[in-house]
Tab-separated table of C-alpha atoms and ligand atoms in Angstrom:
chain	number	residue	atom	x	y	z
A	1177	MET	CA	88.345	104.280	78.172
A	1178	ASN	CA	91.014	101.564	78.384
A	1179	ILE	CA	93.669	102.392	80.956
A	1180	PRO	CA	96.989	103.000	79.170
A	1181	LEU	CA	99.753	100.615	80.262
A	1182	THR	CA	102.786	102.615	79.154
A	1183	ILE	CA	104.047	106.181	79.379
A	1184	LYS	CA	104.102	106.399	75.580
A	1185	GLU	CA	100.459	105.289	75.264
A	1186	THR	CA	99.547	107.911	77.881
A	1187	GLN	CA	101.359	110.697	76.092
A	1188	ASP	CA	100.222	109.731	72.591
A	1189	GLY	CA	96.631	109.716	73.865
A	1190	LEU	CA	96.992	113.146	75.469
A	1191	LYS	CA	98.666	114.698	72.425
A	1192	SER	CA	96.122	113.292	69.965
A	1193	LYS	CA	93.280	114.299	72.335
A	1194	LYS	CA	92.040	110.708	72.547
A	1195	PHE	CA	91.581	111.445	76.248
A	1196	SER	CA	92.374	114.293	78.656
A	1197	ALA	CA	94.471	114.151	81.827
A	1198	VAL	CA	91.268	114.647	83.844
A	1199	GLU	CA	89.775	111.572	82.148
A	1200	LEU	CA	92.929	109.628	83.009
A	1201	VAL	CA	92.470	110.520	86.682
A	1202	ASP	CA	88.798	109.462	86.412
A	1203	ALA	CA	89.830	106.057	85.029
A	1204	TYR	CA	92.501	105.200	87.614
A	1205	LEU	CA	90.312	106.539	90.451
A	1206	ALA	CA	87.492	104.297	89.269
A	1207	GLN	CA	89.785	101.272	89.724
A	1208	ILE	CA	90.760	102.526	93.206
A	1209	LYS	CA	87.121	103.060	94.203
A	1210	LYS	CA	86.146	99.652	92.920
A	1211	TYR	CA	88.880	97.558	94.518
A	1212	ASN	CA	90.726	99.468	97.252
A	1213	SER	CA	88.621	98.458	100.239
A	1214	GLU	CA	88.969	94.806	99.285
A	1215	TYR	CA	92.701	94.785	98.403
A	1216	ASN	CA	94.120	97.442	100.846
A	1217	VAL	CA	96.326	99.226	98.331
A	1218	PHE	CA	96.003	102.969	99.138
A	1219	LEU	CA	96.201	104.390	102.680
A	1220	THR	CA	95.560	107.911	101.369
A	1221	VAL	CA	94.035	108.884	98.014
A	1222	THR	CA	95.029	112.417	96.902
A	1223	GLU	CA	92.048	112.973	94.637
A	1224	GLU	CA	92.049	116.784	94.843
A	1225	LEU	CA	95.773	117.069	94.143
A	1226	ALA	CA	95.403	114.691	91.202
A	1227	TYR	CA	92.588	116.679	89.583
A	1228	ALA	CA	94.392	120.003	90.140
A	1229	LYS	CA	97.538	118.684	88.427
A	1230	ALA	CA	95.516	117.048	85.622
A	1231	LYS	CA	93.780	120.360	84.840
A	1232	GLU	CA	97.159	122.092	84.698
A	1233	ILE	CA	98.374	119.499	82.185
A	1234	ASP	CA	95.201	119.744	80.099
A	1235	ARG	CA	95.671	123.518	79.915
A	1236	GLY	CA	99.422	123.530	79.294
A	1237	ASP	CA	102.575	121.592	78.550
A	1238	LYS	CA	102.267	117.944	77.541
A	1239	THR	CA	105.851	117.458	76.430
A	1240	SER	CA	107.716	116.799	79.685
A	1241	HIS	CA	108.927	113.223	80.290
A	1242	LEU	CA	106.103	112.143	82.594
A	1243	ALA	CA	103.288	114.516	81.558
A	1244	GLY	CA	99.967	112.965	82.527
A	1245	VAL	CA	101.480	109.824	84.033
A	1246	ILE	CA	99.587	108.681	87.146
A	1247	VAL	CA	102.028	107.937	89.983
A	1248	SER	CA	101.608	106.475	93.483
A	1249	TYR	CA	104.104	106.431	96.374
A	1250	LYS	CA	104.990	103.902	99.039
A	1251	ASP	CA	104.100	105.600	102.313
A	1252	ILE	CA	107.744	106.046	103.349
A	1253	PHE	CA	108.233	108.831	100.756
A	1254	LEU	CA	107.718	112.238	102.365
A	1255	THR	CA	105.065	114.201	100.497
A	1256	LYS	CA	104.648	117.849	101.494
A	1257	GLY	CA	101.286	118.380	103.197
A	1258	VAL	CA	100.151	114.773	102.653
A	1259	ARG	CA	100.131	112.280	105.557
A	1260	THR	CA	103.115	109.881	105.536
A	1261	THR	CA	102.856	106.921	107.937
A	1262	ALA	CA	105.661	104.487	106.944
A	1263	GLY	CA	102.910	101.872	107.437
A	1264	SER	CA	103.299	102.358	111.210
A	1265	LYS	CA	101.019	103.658	113.967
A	1266	ILE	CA	104.027	105.648	115.221
A	1267	LEU	CA	103.530	108.098	112.339
A	1268	GLU	CA	99.767	107.660	112.014
A	1269	SER	CA	99.118	111.416	111.841
A	1270	TYR	CA	102.479	112.731	110.576
A	1271	ILE	CA	102.279	115.388	107.847
A	1272	PRO	CA	105.698	116.204	106.367
A	1273	PRO	CA	106.748	119.801	105.671
A	1274	TYR	CA	108.689	118.869	102.515
A	1275	SER	CA	108.809	116.213	99.772
A	1276	ALA	CA	111.476	113.635	98.953
A	1277	THR	CA	113.795	114.573	96.062
A	1278	SER	CA	112.511	111.609	94.023
A	1279	VAL	CA	108.896	112.747	94.523
A	1280	SER	CA	109.720	116.350	93.548
A	1281	ARG	CA	111.591	115.195	90.444
A	1282	ILE	CA	108.828	112.829	89.309
A	1283	GLU	CA	106.236	115.583	89.736
A	1284	ALA	CA	108.399	118.280	88.124
A	1285	ALA	CA	108.480	115.968	85.076
A	1286	GLY	CA	104.669	116.163	84.877
A	1287	ALA	CA	103.449	113.100	86.792
A	1288	ILE	CA	100.078	113.242	88.555
A	1289	PRO	CA	100.212	112.010	92.197
A	1290	ILE	CA	97.210	109.854	93.072
A	1291	GLY	CA	98.050	108.689	96.599
A	1292	LYS	CA	100.104	106.937	99.258
A	1293	LEU	CA	100.361	103.181	99.589
A	1294	TYR	CA	100.274	100.369	102.110
A	1295	CYS	CA	103.648	98.846	102.985
A	1296	ASP	CA	105.267	96.778	105.710
A	1297	ALA	CA	105.870	99.121	108.656
A	1298	PHE	CA	109.186	100.972	108.186
A	1299	ALA	CA	109.758	98.726	105.115
A	1300	HIS	CA	110.508	95.654	107.250
A	1301	GLY	CA	109.110	92.625	105.480
A	1302	ALA	CA	108.699	90.541	102.348
A	1303	SER	CA	104.915	90.125	102.197
A	1304	GLY	CA	103.071	93.317	103.183
A	1305	GLU	CA	101.795	91.539	106.296
A	1306	ASN	CA	103.831	93.679	108.738
A	1307	SER	CA	101.773	96.812	108.036
A	1308	ASP	CA	100.045	98.267	111.123
A	1309	PHE	CA	97.016	99.118	108.955
A	1310	GLY	CA	96.199	95.724	107.420
A	1311	ARG	CA	97.615	93.451	104.775
A	1312	THR	CA	97.481	94.023	101.022
A	1313	LEU	CA	96.160	91.260	98.750
A	1314	ASN	CA	97.805	90.220	95.476
A	1315	PRO	CA	95.697	91.371	92.488
A	1316	TRP	CA	96.703	88.159	90.649
A	1317	GLY	CA	95.205	85.947	93.384
A	1318	LYS	CA	93.471	87.235	96.498
A	1319	GLU	CA	94.706	84.471	98.779
A	1320	TYR	CA	98.352	85.338	97.995
A	1321	VAL	CA	100.687	88.074	99.271
A	1322	PRO	CA	101.716	90.770	96.762
A	1323	GLY	CA	105.263	90.672	98.168
A	1324	GLY	CA	106.878	93.326	100.286
A	1325	SER	CA	107.781	95.590	101.723
A	1326	SER	CA	106.527	97.760	98.816
A	1327	SER	CA	103.282	95.759	98.769
A	1328	GLY	CA	100.968	98.619	97.786
A	1329	SER	CA	103.317	99.884	95.044
A	1330	ALA	CA	103.220	96.545	93.219
A	1331	ALA	CA	99.488	96.035	93.817
A	1332	SER	CA	98.678	99.563	92.660
A	1333	VAL	CA	100.380	99.243	89.264
A	1334	SER	CA	99.265	95.668	88.607
A	1335	ALA	CA	95.646	96.533	89.504
A	1336	GLY	CA	95.561	99.568	87.170
A	1337	MET	CA	95.283	102.051	90.063
A	1338	SER	CA	98.393	103.965	88.939
A	1339	LEU	CA	100.635	103.672	85.906
A	1340	ILE	CA	103.937	103.845	87.797
A	1341	SER	CA	104.908	103.713	91.448
A	1342	LEU	CA	107.839	104.444	93.737
A	1343	GLY	CA	108.979	101.950	96.345
A	1344	SER	CA	112.209	101.282	98.181
A	1345	ASP	CA	114.683	98.415	97.995
A	1346	THR	CA	116.904	97.700	101.006
A	1347	GLY	CA	116.993	93.931	100.583
A	1348	GLY	CA	114.559	93.216	97.752
A	1349	SER	CA	111.473	95.268	98.557
A	1350	THR	CA	111.035	96.473	94.979
A	1351	ARG	CA	112.198	93.461	92.979
A	1352	GLN	CA	110.326	90.814	94.963
A	1353	PRO	CA	106.858	92.485	94.903
A	1354	ALA	CA	107.399	93.396	91.230
A	1355	ASN	CA	108.092	89.710	90.617
A	1356	PHE	CA	104.986	88.577	92.537
A	1357	CYS	CA	102.788	91.036	90.618
A	1358	ASN	CA	104.062	90.686	87.018
A	1359	LEU	CA	105.894	94.023	86.851
A	1360	VAL	CA	109.286	95.403	85.971
A	1361	GLY	CA	111.066	96.628	89.121
A	1362	LEU	CA	114.395	98.441	89.432
A	1363	LYS	CA	116.768	98.554	92.376
A	1364	PRO	CA	119.354	101.119	91.224
A	1365	THR	CA	123.066	101.322	92.068
A	1366	TYR	CA	123.555	102.645	95.616
A	1367	GLY	CA	124.175	106.387	95.383
A	1368	VAL	CA	122.519	107.182	92.046
A	1369	ILE	CA	119.036	108.344	93.109
A	1370	PRO	CA	119.014	110.620	96.195
A	1371	ARG	CA	117.457	109.118	99.341
A	1372	TYR	CA	116.625	112.556	100.738
A	1373	GLY	CA	113.101	112.605	102.191
A	1374	VAL	CA	112.634	108.843	102.250
A	1375	ILE	CA	112.250	107.427	105.767
A	1376	SER	CA	115.522	105.584	106.441
A	1377	MET	CA	115.581	101.874	107.111
A	1378	SER	CA	119.214	100.796	106.709
A	1379	SER	CA	121.356	103.636	105.407
A	1380	SER	CA	124.122	101.645	103.695
A	1381	LEU	CA	121.567	99.462	101.840
A	1382	ASP	CA	118.546	101.716	101.103
A	1383	THR	CA	117.780	102.564	97.469
A	1384	ILE	CA	114.829	104.143	95.649
A	1385	GLY	CA	112.875	101.568	93.621
A	1386	SER	CA	110.628	102.002	90.582
A	1387	PHE	CA	107.665	99.922	89.373
A	1388	ALA	CA	106.151	99.924	85.862
A	1389	HIS	CA	104.777	97.559	83.238
A	1390	THR	CA	107.691	97.920	80.821
A	1391	VAL	CA	111.465	98.340	80.849
A	1392	ASP	CA	111.119	101.488	78.684
A	1393	ASP	CA	109.056	103.132	81.421
A	1394	ILE	CA	111.501	102.146	84.172
A	1395	GLU	CA	114.281	103.739	82.109
A	1396	ILE	CA	112.342	107.011	81.811
A	1397	MET	CA	111.724	107.066	85.593
A	1398	PHE	CA	115.381	106.310	86.311
A	1399	ASP	CA	116.603	109.119	84.055
A	1400	VAL	CA	114.174	111.575	85.687
A	1401	MET	CA	115.221	110.715	89.269
A	1402	ARG	CA	118.987	110.178	89.095
A	1403	GLY	CA	121.726	112.705	89.898
A	1404	THR	CA	122.965	114.766	92.830
A	1405	ASP	CA	120.591	116.958	94.812
A	1406	GLY	CA	122.987	118.416	97.388
A	1407	TYR	CA	121.180	116.655	100.251
A	1408	ASP	CA	122.393	113.052	99.955
A	1409	SER	CA	126.181	113.041	100.072
A	1410	THR	CA	126.400	109.442	98.813
A	1411	VAL	CA	125.038	110.376	95.377
A	1412	SER	CA	127.608	110.685	92.643
A	1413	ASN	CA	127.324	112.238	89.249
A	1414	PHE	CA	126.286	109.641	86.755
A	1415	LYS	CA	127.133	109.611	83.084
A	1416	LYS	CA	125.061	107.410	80.823
A	1417	PRO	CA	127.526	104.796	79.536
A	1418	ASN	CA	127.826	103.793	75.904
A	1419	ILE	CA	125.865	100.581	75.417
A	1420	LYS	CA	127.828	97.640	74.057
A	1421	ASN	CA	126.462	95.601	71.208
A	1422	LYS	CA	127.911	92.273	72.310
A	1423	PHE	CA	126.982	90.897	75.713
A	1424	LYS	CA	127.987	87.909	77.820
A	1425	LEU	CA	125.810	86.734	80.720
A	1426	GLY	CA	126.446	84.417	83.660
A	1427	ILE	CA	124.420	82.203	86.003
A	1428	ALA	CA	125.866	81.279	89.403
A	1429	LYS	CA	125.870	77.577	90.184
A	1430	GLU	CA	125.188	78.461	93.860
A	1431	TYR	CA	121.721	79.762	92.882
A	1432	PHE	CA	120.320	76.271	92.361
A	1433	ILE	CA	119.529	75.594	96.027
A	1434	ASP	CA	117.171	72.980	97.511
A	1435	GLY	CA	114.273	75.356	98.164
A	1436	LEU	CA	114.178	76.619	94.547
A	1437	ASP	CA	110.727	75.896	93.064
A	1438	SER	CA	110.909	73.752	89.909
A	1439	GLU	CA	108.814	76.184	87.853
A	1440	VAL	CA	111.184	79.031	88.788
A	1441	GLU	CA	114.175	76.851	87.908
A	1442	ASN	CA	112.653	75.951	84.525
A	1443	MET	CA	111.985	79.620	83.815
A	1444	ILE	CA	115.654	80.459	84.507
A	1445	ASN	CA	116.688	77.753	82.034
A	1446	ASP	CA	114.235	79.157	79.457
A	1447	VAL	CA	115.617	82.672	79.964
A	1448	LYS	CA	119.103	81.290	79.288
A	1449	LYS	CA	117.876	79.654	76.065
A	1450	THR	CA	116.117	82.847	74.957
A	1451	TYR	CA	119.302	84.883	75.352
A	1452	GLU	CA	121.332	82.225	73.539
A	1453	LYS	CA	118.805	82.252	70.708
A	1454	ILE	CA	119.475	85.950	70.127
A	1455	GLY	CA	123.213	85.378	70.075
A	1456	ILE	CA	124.108	86.242	73.682
A	1457	GLU	CA	126.497	83.820	75.338
A	1458	VAL	CA	125.492	82.544	78.817
A	1459	VAL	CA	128.150	80.892	80.997
A	1460	GLU	CA	128.138	79.229	84.408
A	1461	LEU	CA	130.052	81.088	87.115
A	1462	THR	CA	130.651	80.892	90.831
A	1463	LEU	CA	129.754	83.286	93.652
A	1464	PRO	CA	131.251	81.323	96.545
A	1465	HIS	CA	129.870	83.431	99.409
A	1466	THR	CA	126.224	83.192	98.303
A	1467	LYS	CA	125.242	81.155	101.379
A	1468	TYR	CA	126.235	84.036	103.685
A	1469	MET	CA	123.943	86.639	102.047
A	1470	VAL	CA	120.973	86.271	104.371
A	1471	PRO	CA	122.971	85.946	107.655
A	1472	VAL	CA	125.167	88.949	106.763
A	1473	TYR	CA	122.150	91.017	105.716
A	1474	TYR	CA	120.268	90.149	108.921
A	1475	ILE	CA	123.165	91.471	111.024
A	1476	ILE	CA	124.059	94.662	109.149
A	1477	GLN	CA	120.474	95.698	108.346
A	1478	PRO	CA	119.046	95.429	111.925
A	1479	ALA	CA	122.192	97.157	113.266
A	1480	GLU	CA	121.421	100.145	111.031
A	1481	VAL	CA	117.662	99.890	111.726
A	1482	SER	CA	118.297	100.077	115.492
A	1483	SER	CA	120.139	103.330	114.943
A	1484	ASN	CA	117.676	104.866	112.433
A	1485	LEU	CA	114.562	104.070	114.497
A	1486	GLY	CA	116.145	105.799	117.506
A	1487	ARG	CA	114.736	109.104	116.230
A	1488	PHE	CA	111.178	107.922	116.882
A	1489	ASP	CA	111.489	108.470	120.618
A	1490	GLY	CA	107.952	109.773	121.097
A	1491	ILE	CA	109.282	113.163	122.193
A	1492	ARG	CA	110.015	115.094	119.019
A	1493	TYR	CA	107.172	113.770	116.887
A	1494	GLY	CA	105.072	110.685	116.373
A	1495	SER	CA	103.413	108.379	118.886
A	1496	ALA	CA	105.151	106.777	121.863
A	1497	ARG	CA	107.592	103.884	121.391
A	1498	GLN	CA	105.032	101.340	122.572
A	1499	SER	CA	103.378	101.820	119.165
A	1500	PHE	CA	106.234	100.025	117.381
A	1501	GLY	CA	105.012	96.713	115.920
A	1502	GLU	CA	106.532	93.296	116.634
A	1503	GLU	CA	108.879	93.277	113.641
A	1504	ALA	CA	110.370	96.731	114.356
A	1505	LYS	CA	110.918	95.718	118.010
A	1506	ARG	CA	112.583	92.466	116.891
A	1507	ARG	CA	114.982	94.355	114.593
A	1508	ILE	CA	115.800	97.006	117.216
A	1509	MET	CA	116.676	94.239	119.695
A	1510	ILE	CA	118.782	92.214	117.225
A	1511	GLY	CA	120.517	95.374	115.991
A	1512	SER	CA	121.327	96.602	119.512
A	1513	TYR	CA	122.638	93.157	120.407
A	1514	VAL	CA	125.010	92.801	117.432
A	1515	LEU	CA	126.401	96.280	118.083
A	1516	SER	CA	126.833	95.930	121.846
A	1517	ALA	CA	130.204	95.719	123.590
A	1518	GLY	CA	131.401	92.137	123.666
A	1519	TYR	CA	129.287	91.074	120.663
A	1520	TYR	CA	130.322	93.734	118.124
A	1521	ASP	CA	133.449	91.819	117.039
A	1522	ALA	CA	131.674	88.486	116.878
A	1523	TYR	CA	128.710	89.726	114.811
A	1524	TYR	CA	128.784	93.206	113.277
A	1525	GLU	CA	132.483	93.399	112.506
A	1526	LYS	CA	132.566	89.850	111.167
A	1527	ALA	CA	129.510	90.522	108.973
A	1528	MET	CA	131.229	93.602	107.524
A	1529	LYS	CA	134.277	91.496	106.635
A	1530	VAL	CA	132.103	88.903	104.896
A	1531	ARG	CA	130.294	91.755	103.095
A	1532	THR	CA	133.665	92.695	101.577
A	1533	LYS	CA	134.176	89.097	100.458
A	1534	ILE	CA	130.741	89.119	98.806
A	1535	ILE	CA	131.638	92.376	97.019
A	1536	ASN	CA	134.886	90.745	95.819
A	1537	ASP	CA	132.927	87.757	94.433
A	1538	PHE	CA	130.900	90.114	92.240
A	1539	ASP	CA	133.874	92.248	91.172
A	1540	GLU	CA	135.525	89.008	90.090
A	1541	ALA	CA	132.412	87.776	88.217
A	1542	PHE	CA	132.002	91.081	86.355
A	1543	LYS	CA	135.518	90.700	84.940
A	1544	THR	CA	134.114	87.961	82.690
A	1545	VAL	CA	130.379	88.729	82.282
A	1546	ASP	CA	128.309	91.883	81.688
A	1547	ALA	CA	125.389	90.787	83.870
A	1548	ILE	CA	124.145	87.866	85.950
A	1549	ILE	CA	120.787	86.096	85.516
A	1550	SER	CA	119.218	85.171	88.862
A	1551	PRO	CA	115.858	84.170	90.328
A	1552	VAL	CA	114.180	87.001	92.285
A	1553	SER	CA	112.587	84.770	94.880
A	1554	PRO	CA	112.740	81.002	95.390
A	1555	THR	CA	108.991	80.535	94.713
A	1556	PRO	CA	106.107	82.438	93.113
A	1557	ALA	CA	103.895	84.474	95.527
A	1558	PHE	CA	103.132	82.503	98.703
A	1559	LYS	CA	99.801	82.299	100.537
A	1560	LEU	CA	98.793	84.988	103.056
A	1561	GLY	CA	99.808	83.808	106.533
A	1562	ALA	CA	102.190	81.094	105.216
A	1563	ASN	CA	105.323	82.666	106.783
A	1564	THR	CA	103.946	84.937	109.499
A	1565	SER	CA	104.509	82.626	112.465
A	1566	ASP	CA	108.190	82.050	111.600
A	1567	PRO	CA	110.314	85.194	110.987
A	1568	LEU	CA	113.296	83.077	109.882
A	1569	LYS	CA	111.215	81.475	107.128
A	1570	MET	CA	110.167	84.948	106.005
A	1571	TYR	CA	113.823	86.117	105.998
A	1572	LEU	CA	114.758	83.250	103.638
A	1573	GLU	CA	112.581	84.951	101.004
A	1574	ASP	CA	115.453	87.438	100.642
A	1575	ILE	CA	118.034	84.887	99.563
A	1576	TYR	CA	118.360	86.154	95.957
A	1577	THR	CA	117.696	89.846	96.517
A	1578	THR	CA	119.909	91.004	99.420
A	1579	THR	CA	123.056	90.549	97.290
A	1580	ALA	CA	122.481	93.630	95.181
A	1581	ASN	CA	122.035	95.764	98.310
A	1582	LEU	CA	125.087	94.385	100.129
A	1583	VAL	CA	127.229	94.916	97.010
A	1584	GLY	CA	125.634	98.229	95.953
A	1585	ILE	CA	124.908	97.075	92.386
A	1586	PRO	CA	121.719	97.476	90.292
A	1587	GLY	CA	119.106	94.726	89.923
A	1588	LEU	CA	116.297	94.710	87.375
A	1589	ALA	CA	113.319	92.377	87.966
A	1590	ILE	CA	111.753	91.315	84.672
A	1591	PRO	CA	108.409	89.514	84.315
A	1592	SER	CA	108.599	86.368	82.232
A	1593	THR	CA	105.719	83.918	82.498
A	1594	PHE	CA	102.995	82.465	84.749
A	1595	SER	CA	103.037	79.377	86.963
A	1596	LYS	CA	100.544	76.518	86.541
A	1597	SER	CA	98.501	78.078	89.312
A	1598	GLY	CA	98.334	81.388	87.410
A	1599	LEU	CA	100.909	83.359	89.411
A	1600	PRO	CA	103.546	85.581	87.766
A	1601	ILE	CA	107.173	84.416	87.663
A	1602	GLY	CA	110.141	86.463	86.562
A	1603	PHE	CA	113.888	86.770	86.910
A	1604	GLN	CA	116.410	89.493	87.643
A	1605	LEU	CA	119.516	90.795	85.968
A	1606	LEU	CA	122.337	91.992	88.228
A	1607	GLY	CA	125.027	94.199	86.717
A	1608	PRO	CA	128.115	96.168	87.774
A	1609	ARG	CA	127.669	99.538	89.526
A	1610	PHE	CA	126.218	102.188	87.176
A	1611	SER	CA	125.268	99.612	84.505
A	1612	GLU	CA	121.514	100.349	84.620
A	1613	HIS	CA	121.226	101.277	80.931
A	1614	GLN	CA	122.942	98.029	79.983
A	1615	LEU	CA	120.417	96.082	82.091
A	1616	PHE	CA	117.575	98.013	80.402
A	1617	GLU	CA	118.944	97.039	77.003
A	1618	LEU	CA	119.154	93.367	78.009
A	1619	GLY	CA	115.644	93.475	79.522
A	1620	LYS	CA	114.202	95.000	76.341
A	1621	LYS	CA	115.930	92.413	74.158
A	1622	TYR	CA	114.378	89.620	76.261
A	1623	HIS	CA	110.869	91.100	76.139
A	1624	LYS	CA	111.154	91.706	72.411
A	1625	GLU	CA	112.154	88.107	71.791
A	1626	ILE	CA	109.292	86.615	73.857
A	1627	ASP	CA	106.878	89.230	72.444
A	1628	TYR	CA	105.962	90.339	75.970
A	1629	LYS	CA	102.611	92.117	76.393
A	1630	PRO	CA	101.908	93.893	79.703
A	1631	LYS	CA	98.491	93.388	81.294
A	1632	ILE	CA	96.656	94.442	84.405
A	1633	ALA	CA	95.281	91.915	86.869
A	1634	LEU	CA	91.842	93.376	87.666
B	1800	LIG	N1	112.556	91.574	103.059
B	1800	LIG	C1	113.662	92.377	103.455
B	1800	LIG	C2	113.556	92.767	104.913
B	1800	LIG	O1	112.541	92.520	105.488
B	1800	LIG	C3	113.798	93.566	102.549
B	1800	LIG	C4	113.165	94.809	103.004
B	1800	LIG	C5	113.362	95.980	102.090
B	1800	LIG	O2	113.987	95.874	101.025
B	1800	LIG	N2	112.871	97.119	102.537
B	1800	LIG	O3	114.477	93.297	105.452
């Protein structure tokens, strides 16, 4: 059986009895068994749970939004009764007593959970190489990183080991791995999908990310997961906006920096031409504070990390503090420093003021355009080990992604083409708060025009 690549293909197949849900589990598990030990994608495979749920679907209702859809979770999503490590030895044997809201909602809609995925420990990273359990390889080229921190989520969907996956996006961890693995990835507006039950990294930046092969599927996942749950007080009620039929897009002149790879730059120019061809105007605009994104992010984020990781004190649960990896220790130290008396004003407070200026830049830009076209990362996937000896070099990976988190707006990563060396390249659309459905519409228009066909890597 050919693995279906969309939710619709899955559901049409189930309804017409082309295959059963049990056969779907067989097919995705076969991919996991064949490639997992080589690529390090799943930390835990929930085979029994998957078959139990598949049998239920085969016996009963096949009409719910995600009936029969095989889902995998980054290992920072709490899953009741199933080990959740956050990619760290600190939580090596932690079994949560409840599930995250997003997990419960995805499963209530009929999805079949197949397992928990590798990720950078506590979601700190841009390559998957900060995991305490080993690094994940990119299914499109084994010597390359799959991106991070949701490394396993991207690898799992692109390798045909699950149809959809949940990750998180605090500074790019969904969009960048989606981009390195030829997938659509959504970072939603802050406060639309509840964060309840997802291990906190940086509470003013954390969002729940989705991975799939198509924009249609990301939209279905978004509509299933959004809305208040009574546990995350930052979530507001969300009304689906009316979609316009005339759009105007912008590209910031500040995005064309020195380190931008020429193939990525050419792709951005092609995306512009594609939109113009279908009658959408694209204008140049300015986001003057772009150069402060990474410095501001790397003050605010570690400050919040140093507070959130305080709960892993080795007393209440989890292993002793010595088990923290290098990157977590680095962030705890930087965060404590920027918050300490005497340095707070010079670093944290100043960063918060610049954050407001960055927000103002975007509010200003969205007065004239409906969305902004941007690269996701300056280069296609880089080689394993290329950035591990220099944390600052690794942090520069986040130059195009941290914006959306600092401003609280949605970002949709969209696969476009392949580099000469055969690696995926894509772009992202950034829109005003709560404009997800508008971004979906724009993403679908682009894929329709280039006649995009999803494929799996292995
Ligand atoms: N690469 C960024 C970091 O290491 C983003 C992480 C994330 O979004 N979880 O902080």
